[in-house]
Short mmCIF file of C-alpha atoms in Angstrom, two decimals:
data_model
loop_
_atom_site.label_atom_id
_atom_site.label_comp_id
_atom_site.label_asym_id
_atom_site.label_seq_id
_atom_site.Cartn_x
_atom_site.Cartn_y
_atom_site.Cartn_z
CA MET V 1 -26.58 60.94 -9.90
CA LYS V 2 -23.91 60.36 -7.29
CA GLN V 3 -25.06 59.05 -3.92
CA SER V 4 -22.88 59.54 -0.87
CA LEU V 5 -22.02 56.39 1.07
CA THR V 6 -21.78 57.26 4.77
CA ALA V 7 -20.99 54.76 7.48
CA LEU V 8 -20.94 54.47 11.27
CA PHE V 9 -17.99 52.76 12.98
CA SER V 10 -18.63 50.18 15.72
CA PRO V 11 -18.16 49.15 18.50
CA GLU V 12 -15.28 51.30 19.77
CA THR V 13 -15.52 54.97 20.64
CA ASN V 14 -12.93 57.49 19.45
CA PRO V 15 -11.14 54.99 17.16
CA HIS V 16 -7.57 55.44 16.02
CA PRO V 17 -7.24 56.80 12.43
CA ALA V 18 -5.58 53.53 11.41
CA ASP V 19 -8.80 51.69 12.34
CA LEU V 20 -10.78 53.85 9.92
CA GLN V 21 -8.33 53.81 7.02
CA PRO V 22 -9.62 50.66 5.22
CA PHE V 23 -13.17 52.02 5.21
CA ARG V 24 -12.11 55.47 4.00
CA LEU V 25 -10.96 53.83 0.76
CA LEU V 26 -14.60 53.15 -0.06
CA CYS V 27 -16.86 55.38 2.05
CA ASP V 28 -17.38 59.10 1.48
CA ALA V 29 -17.71 59.79 5.20
CA ILE V 30 -17.26 57.71 8.36
CA PHE V 31 -18.73 58.71 11.69
CA PHE V 32 -18.04 57.28 15.13
CA TYR V 33 -19.16 57.77 18.72
CA THR V 34 -17.28 59.82 21.27
CA LEU V 35 -17.96 60.10 24.98
CA PRO V 36 -18.99 63.48 26.43
CA ASP V 37 -16.20 65.66 27.77
CA LYS V 38 -16.37 67.51 31.06
CA THR V 39 -18.19 70.46 29.50
CA GLY V 40 -20.74 68.25 27.77
CA GLN V 41 -19.46 69.17 24.32
CA GLN V 42 -19.57 66.75 21.43
CA GLY V 43 -16.54 65.26 19.74
CA VAL V 44 -14.74 66.98 16.89
CA GLY V 45 -14.55 66.00 13.24
CA THR V 46 -16.74 63.03 12.36
CA GLY V 47 -17.14 61.94 15.95
CA TYR V 48 -20.20 62.84 17.98
CA THR V 49 -21.88 61.97 21.27
CA PRO V 50 -25.13 60.13 20.42
CA VAL V 51 -26.94 60.60 23.75
CA SER V 52 -26.63 62.83 26.78
CA LEU V 53 -26.67 62.00 30.47
CA SER V 54 -28.36 64.10 33.09
CA ALA V 55 -26.08 66.60 34.83
CA GLU V 56 -25.86 64.39 37.93
CA GLU V 57 -25.06 61.19 36.04
CA GLN V 58 -22.57 62.93 33.79
CA ALA V 59 -20.71 64.34 36.81
CA ARG V 60 -20.65 60.83 38.29
CA PHE V 61 -19.35 59.37 35.04
CA HIS V 62 -16.52 61.90 34.78
CA SER V 63 -15.52 61.43 38.42
CA LEU V 64 -15.16 57.67 38.04
CA ALA V 65 -13.50 57.92 34.64
CA GLN V 66 -10.91 60.22 36.18
CA GLU V 67 -10.27 57.76 38.99
CA LEU V 68 -9.77 54.96 36.48
CA LYS V 69 -6.68 56.70 35.10
CA GLY V 70 -4.75 55.90 38.25
CA HIS V 71 -5.65 52.20 38.27
CA GLU V 72 -4.54 50.90 34.86
CA ALA V 73 -2.14 48.30 36.28
CA GLU V 74 -4.83 46.86 38.55
CA PHE V 75 -7.28 46.83 35.66
CA HIS V 76 -4.91 44.88 33.43
CA SER V 77 -4.10 42.37 36.16
CA GLY V 78 -7.77 41.71 36.87
CA LEU V 79 -7.57 43.08 40.41
CA LEU V 80 -9.28 46.44 39.89
CA ALA V 81 -10.94 47.45 43.14
CA SER V 82 -14.02 49.62 43.45
CA LEU V 83 -13.39 53.10 42.12
CA SER V 84 -16.26 54.75 43.93
CA VAL V 85 -15.19 54.73 47.55
CA GLU V 86 -16.51 58.24 48.08
CA TYR V 87 -20.02 57.21 47.02
CA VAL V 88 -22.47 54.92 48.72
CA ASP V 89 -24.88 54.27 45.86
CA ARG V 90 -24.95 50.57 44.88
CA ASP V 91 -24.73 51.24 41.16
CA GLU V 92 -21.79 53.60 41.61
CA ALA V 93 -20.06 51.06 43.82
CA SER V 94 -20.28 48.57 40.96
CA ALA V 95 -17.75 50.45 38.80
CA GLY V 96 -15.00 48.04 39.77
CA SER V 97 -17.09 45.03 38.88
CA LEU V 98 -17.86 46.59 35.51
CA ALA V 99 -14.14 46.78 34.82
CA SER V 100 -13.69 43.13 35.78
CA ARG V 101 -16.67 42.06 33.66
CA LEU V 102 -15.16 43.83 30.66
CA ARG V 103 -12.28 41.35 30.88
CA SER V 104 -13.86 38.23 32.33
CA GLY V 105 -17.33 38.23 30.80
CA LYS V 106 -18.98 37.31 34.09
CA LYS V 107 -22.67 38.08 34.20
CA ALA V 108 -24.46 39.79 37.01
CA SER V 109 -28.10 40.21 37.98
CA PRO V 110 -28.45 43.94 38.64
CA PRO V 111 -31.64 45.52 39.97
CA GLN V 112 -33.94 47.47 37.67
CA LYS V 113 -32.09 50.55 36.44
CA THR V 114 -33.21 53.93 35.21
CA GLU V 115 -32.46 55.09 31.66
CA ASP V 116 -29.62 57.31 32.86
CA GLU V 117 -28.09 54.50 34.91
CA ILE V 118 -28.11 52.17 31.91
CA LEU V 119 -26.43 54.77 29.75
CA TRP V 120 -23.92 55.68 32.47
CA GLN V 121 -22.80 52.07 32.86
CA ALA V 122 -22.59 51.59 29.07
CA MET V 123 -20.44 54.71 28.75
CA LEU V 124 -18.16 53.52 31.55
CA ILE V 125 -17.61 50.19 29.78
CA LEU V 126 -16.77 52.04 26.57
CA LYS V 127 -14.43 54.36 28.46
CA LEU V 128 -12.61 51.41 30.02
CA ALA V 129 -12.13 49.83 26.60
CA GLU V 130 -10.94 53.17 25.22
CA MET V 131 -8.31 53.45 27.95
CA PHE V 132 -7.26 49.85 27.36
CA ARG V 133 -6.64 50.48 23.66
CA GLU V 134 -4.70 53.67 24.37
CA GLU V 135 -2.41 51.82 26.75
CA GLU V 136 -1.97 48.96 24.30
CA ARG V 137 -0.80 51.45 21.68
CA GLU V 138 1.61 53.03 24.15
CA ILE V 139 2.99 49.59 25.00
CA ALA V 140 3.43 48.75 21.32
CA GLN V 141 5.26 52.03 20.74
CA GLY V 142 7.48 51.27 23.72
CA PHE V 143 8.47 47.92 22.24
CA LEU V 144 9.25 49.56 18.92
CA ALA V 145 11.44 52.13 20.64
CA ILE V 146 13.61 49.45 22.22
CA SER V 147 13.56 46.94 19.36
CA GLY V 148 17.21 47.63 18.57
CA LYS V 149 18.25 46.27 21.95
CA GLU V 150 15.61 43.56 22.25
CA ALA V 151 17.96 40.56 22.21
CA GLU V 152 20.33 42.04 24.77
CA LEU V 153 17.54 43.10 27.08
CA PHE V 154 15.83 39.73 27.07
CA ALA V 155 19.19 38.12 27.78
CA ALA V 156 19.58 40.48 30.73
CA LEU V 157 16.13 39.51 32.02
CA ARG V 158 17.11 35.84 31.86
CA GLY V 159 20.32 36.61 33.77
CA GLU V 160 22.61 35.79 30.86
CA GLY V 161 25.87 37.75 30.73
CA ALA V 162 27.51 38.83 33.95
CA GLU V 163 28.75 42.15 32.63
CA GLU V 164 26.20 44.79 31.79
CA ASP V 165 26.86 48.47 31.62
CA GLU V 166 24.57 51.03 33.23
CA GLY V 167 22.74 51.83 29.98
CA ASP V 168 21.83 48.19 29.39
CA GLU V 169 20.55 47.85 32.95
CA GLU V 170 18.30 50.87 32.46
CA GLY V 171 16.99 49.36 29.24
CA ALA V 172 16.32 46.05 30.97
CA ARG V 173 14.41 47.83 33.69
CA ALA V 174 12.33 49.64 31.08
CA LEU V 175 11.51 46.36 29.38
CA ARG V 176 10.43 44.84 32.69
CA GLU V 177 8.06 47.75 33.23
CA VAL V 178 6.61 47.40 29.76
CA ALA V 179 6.19 43.64 30.15
CA ALA V 180 4.55 44.08 33.56
CA ALA V 181 2.05 46.50 32.06
CA ARG V 182 0.86 44.00 29.46
CA PRO V 183 -2.42 42.30 30.34
CA PRO V 184 -2.50 38.53 30.99
CA GLY V 185 -2.65 36.65 27.71
CA GLY V 186 -1.45 39.71 25.80
CA GLY V 187 -3.31 41.59 23.15
CA PRO V 188 -6.86 42.87 22.85
CA THR V 189 -8.53 39.46 23.29
CA THR V 190 -8.62 40.15 27.05
CA ILE V 191 -11.46 42.61 26.47
CA ASN V 192 -14.91 41.07 26.64
CA ARG V 193 -15.99 41.96 23.10
CA PRO V 194 -19.66 40.93 23.43
CA LEU V 195 -20.04 43.15 26.49
CA LEU V 196 -18.36 46.00 24.63
CA ALA V 197 -20.66 45.56 21.61
CA LYS V 198 -23.74 45.55 23.81
CA ALA V 199 -22.59 48.69 25.61
CA TRP V 200 -22.13 50.39 22.24
CA GLY V 201 -25.55 49.13 21.19
CA ARG V 202 -27.11 50.84 24.22
CA LEU V 203 -26.02 54.14 22.76
CA TYR V 204 -26.95 53.17 19.20
CA THR V 205 -30.56 52.30 20.04
CA ARG V 206 -30.95 55.77 21.58
CA ASP V 207 -29.13 57.66 18.84
CA PRO V 208 -31.53 59.89 16.87
CA ARG V 209 -29.06 60.00 13.99
CA ALA V 210 -28.62 56.24 13.62
CA ALA V 211 -31.00 55.98 10.66
CA GLU V 212 -28.79 58.41 8.68
CA PHE V 213 -26.14 55.73 8.20
CA PRO V 214 -27.07 52.86 5.84
CA LEU V 215 -23.82 51.04 6.57
CA LEU V 216 -22.19 49.88 9.78
CA VAL V 217 -18.44 49.21 9.59
CA SER V 218 -16.29 47.27 12.05
CA THR V 219 -12.88 45.72 12.53
CA ARG V 220 -14.30 43.13 14.95
CA GLU V 221 -15.39 39.64 13.92
CA GLU V 222 -17.25 39.32 17.21
CA LEU V 223 -19.71 42.00 16.13
CA THR V 224 -20.42 40.09 12.91
CA ASN V 225 -21.25 36.97 14.92
CA LEU V 226 -23.41 38.81 17.46
CA LEU V 227 -25.48 40.55 14.78
CA ALA V 228 -25.86 37.27 12.89
CA GLU V 229 -27.28 35.64 16.02
CA ALA V 230 -29.62 38.57 16.63
CA TYR V 231 -30.84 38.47 13.03
CA GLU V 232 -31.42 34.72 13.09
CA THR V 233 -33.38 35.09 16.33
CA LEU V 234 -35.48 37.84 14.76
CA THR V 235 -36.14 36.26 11.35
CA GLY V 236 -35.24 32.59 11.64
CA ARG V 237 -32.63 32.80 8.86
CA PRO V 238 -28.96 33.79 8.64
CA PRO V 239 -27.83 37.09 7.10
CA ARG V 240 -26.76 37.16 3.47
CA LYS V 241 -23.12 37.61 2.59
CA LEU V 242 -23.14 39.97 -0.38
CA VAL V 243 -19.59 40.49 -1.63
CA SER V 244 -15.97 40.74 -0.51
CA LEU V 245 -13.48 43.40 -1.54
CA SER V 246 -9.67 43.20 -1.43
CA LEU V 247 -8.30 46.58 -0.35
CA PRO V 248 -4.71 47.79 0.09
CA ALA V 249 -3.46 48.34 3.62
CA GLN V 250 -0.98 50.92 4.81
CA ASN V 251 1.02 51.63 7.92
CA GLY V 252 0.80 54.95 9.70
CA GLU V 253 -1.64 57.78 9.09
CA ASP V 254 -0.51 58.98 5.66
CA ASP V 255 -3.53 59.90 3.52
CA THR V 256 -1.66 59.48 0.23
CA LEU V 257 -2.88 55.94 -0.40
CA VAL V 258 -6.49 56.88 0.35
CA ALA V 259 -6.42 59.82 -2.04
CA GLU V 260 -4.73 57.86 -4.84
CA PHE V 261 -7.02 54.84 -4.47
CA ARG V 262 -10.20 56.92 -4.44
CA ALA V 263 -9.10 58.87 -7.51
CA ALA V 264 -8.17 55.75 -9.50
CA THR V 265 -11.33 53.81 -8.63
CA ARG V 266 -13.87 56.64 -8.60
CA ALA V 267 -16.24 55.33 -11.27
CA TYR V 268 -16.21 51.78 -9.87
CA ARG V 269 -16.71 52.97 -6.28
CA GLU V 270 -19.64 55.19 -7.20
CA HIS V 271 -21.35 52.40 -9.14
CA PHE V 272 -20.79 49.94 -6.29
CA SER V 273 -22.10 52.47 -3.74
CA ARG V 274 -25.28 53.15 -5.75
CA LEU V 275 -26.09 49.45 -5.88
CA LEU V 276 -25.28 49.00 -2.19
CA LEU V 277 -27.51 51.92 -1.18
CA GLY V 278 -30.28 50.50 -3.35
CA ILE V 279 -30.14 47.24 -1.41
CA ALA V 280 -30.20 49.13 1.91
CA ALA V 281 -33.33 51.04 0.89
CA GLY V 282 -35.35 47.90 0.14
CA GLY V 283 -36.78 45.15 2.27
CA THR V 284 -35.89 42.35 -0.13
CA ILE V 285 -32.90 41.54 -2.32
CA SER V 286 -33.67 40.28 -5.80
CA ALA V 287 -31.39 37.86 -7.63
CA GLU V 288 -30.83 40.49 -10.34
CA ARG V 289 -29.76 43.16 -7.86
CA LEU V 290 -27.43 40.75 -6.09
CA ALA V 291 -25.84 39.75 -9.40
CA GLU V 292 -25.29 43.42 -10.28
CA LEU V 293 -23.60 44.04 -6.94
CA LEU V 294 -21.33 41.01 -7.37
CA GLU V 295 -20.30 42.23 -10.81
CA ALA V 296 -19.64 45.74 -9.46
CA GLY V 297 -17.57 44.23 -6.64
CA ASN V 298 -15.50 42.24 -9.14
CA ASP V 299 -14.91 45.41 -11.19
CA LEU V 300 -13.78 47.24 -8.06
CA ASN V 301 -11.45 44.40 -7.11
CA ARG V 302 -9.85 44.49 -10.56
CA ALA V 303 -9.41 48.26 -10.29
CA ALA V 304 -7.68 47.74 -6.92
CA LEU V 305 -5.12 45.25 -8.29
CA PRO V 306 -2.43 47.87 -9.11
CA PHE V 307 -2.47 48.95 -5.46
CA LEU V 308 -1.83 45.38 -4.27
CA LYS V 309 1.42 44.92 -6.15
CA ASP V 310 4.99 45.25 -4.86
CA GLY V 311 4.29 43.21 -1.76
CA ARG V 312 1.76 45.65 -0.28
CA SER V 313 -0.45 43.96 2.28
CA GLU V 314 -4.18 43.76 1.74
CA LYS V 315 -7.30 43.54 3.83
CA ALA V 316 -10.54 41.76 2.98
CA LEU V 317 -13.74 43.70 3.52
CA HIS V 318 -16.85 41.50 3.76
CA PHE V 319 -20.36 42.89 3.28
CA TYR V 320 -23.39 41.35 5.00
CA ALA V 321 -27.09 42.16 4.50
CA TYR V 322 -29.84 41.73 7.10
CA GLU V 323 -32.69 41.49 4.64
CA GLY V 324 -35.86 43.20 5.86
CA ALA V 325 -34.38 44.24 9.21
CA ALA V 326 -32.90 47.58 10.24
CA LEU V 327 -29.68 47.60 12.21
CA ARG V 328 -31.57 49.15 15.12
CA ASP V 329 -33.81 46.07 15.26
CA LEU V 330 -30.74 43.88 15.69
CA PHE V 331 -29.26 45.99 18.49
CA VAL V 332 -32.63 46.10 20.21
CA GLY V 333 -32.55 42.30 20.30
CA LEU V 334 -28.91 42.27 21.31
CA THR V 335 -29.27 44.70 24.20
CA GLY V 336 -32.88 44.19 25.29
CA ALA V 337 -33.60 47.89 24.69
CA PRO V 338 -37.22 49.08 24.34
CA SER V 339 -38.51 48.17 20.89
CA ALA V 340 -40.64 50.21 18.52
CA GLU V 341 -43.34 48.56 16.41
CA ARG V 342 -41.59 47.02 13.41
CA GLU V 343 -44.89 46.70 11.53
CA ASN V 344 -45.12 50.49 11.18
CA ALA V 345 -41.54 50.94 10.05
CA PRO V 346 -40.58 51.06 6.36
CA ALA V 347 -38.94 47.93 4.96
CA VAL V 348 -35.16 48.35 4.94
CA THR V 349 -32.10 46.13 4.92
CA GLY V 350 -29.29 46.72 7.39
CA LEU V 351 -25.74 46.46 6.05
CA LEU V 352 -22.46 45.60 7.76
CA ALA V 353 -18.95 45.81 6.31
CA ALA V 354 -16.38 44.00 8.46
CA LEU V 355 -12.69 43.32 8.03
CA GLY V 356 -11.88 39.65 7.91
#
């Protein structure tokens, strides 16, 4: 009997299709969180909004998120001012500091907050990160568009060559604008990943659908480390690394590779998924079950070899098991969210698949 392997993507909201592609090679369905739109509707496709704000807090969230769109340059330079000048509430006035904390990781000691205030701030952090990634992609596309003139434009920026025609000067100006828009240090490492993961966890611990997904998937090594720390705090032992898979990578959003890979490896994928779901449903992992999973992983890796030829790049997908602990338990410890009684909960094992 075929069992469907569904997964939940973390910790970003509204991920780019390229972020999901490696996991689509293996999983039957991948879900992810979206933030509520102005009408309160949920996201489309496999995205959904896990929790809802009150009407007042949602209106506040949308107002500040809209204001953020005019302050990207200040955000990336670390000088984002308060975005809530028309409000007097202390928590609303902290929107600017939330943006700075997303980049700097500085901790604050806020007063006791209501449930809606906690969720509102978590959603704002996720929205800031979402905007950051969108701008990073736009910057990358801008560099690709001018790659043909890259050498000449950089020479112009350095002042080399006295004679430049009008077109080259316009290109140089465009490059200056793109370079100025890049955050200090360059790249996504300027985002405070632990803060982002905790903000996502705030939504996860309140998501009534969270238990539907036996597998959490992520492209972020930081999440692997954070959950390992939470599990060790909870149980006194490190998580178990189960198996690693070597999967083909592709550029762009073409689904051809996904369809061909899934068709060629169907029997191996289904066997691997059955064993993986069996581990998730139990509180302990026997040596026999682990050996079966390792063998199934080796079979799947051999089946993937034809897709790794001809110089195609590959990505390693590592699976971790939190034996006897649900993923919700780990995010409760990570975020300090209210905890249910673990003694009354059925024994399960949380699973994480992370690119490495």
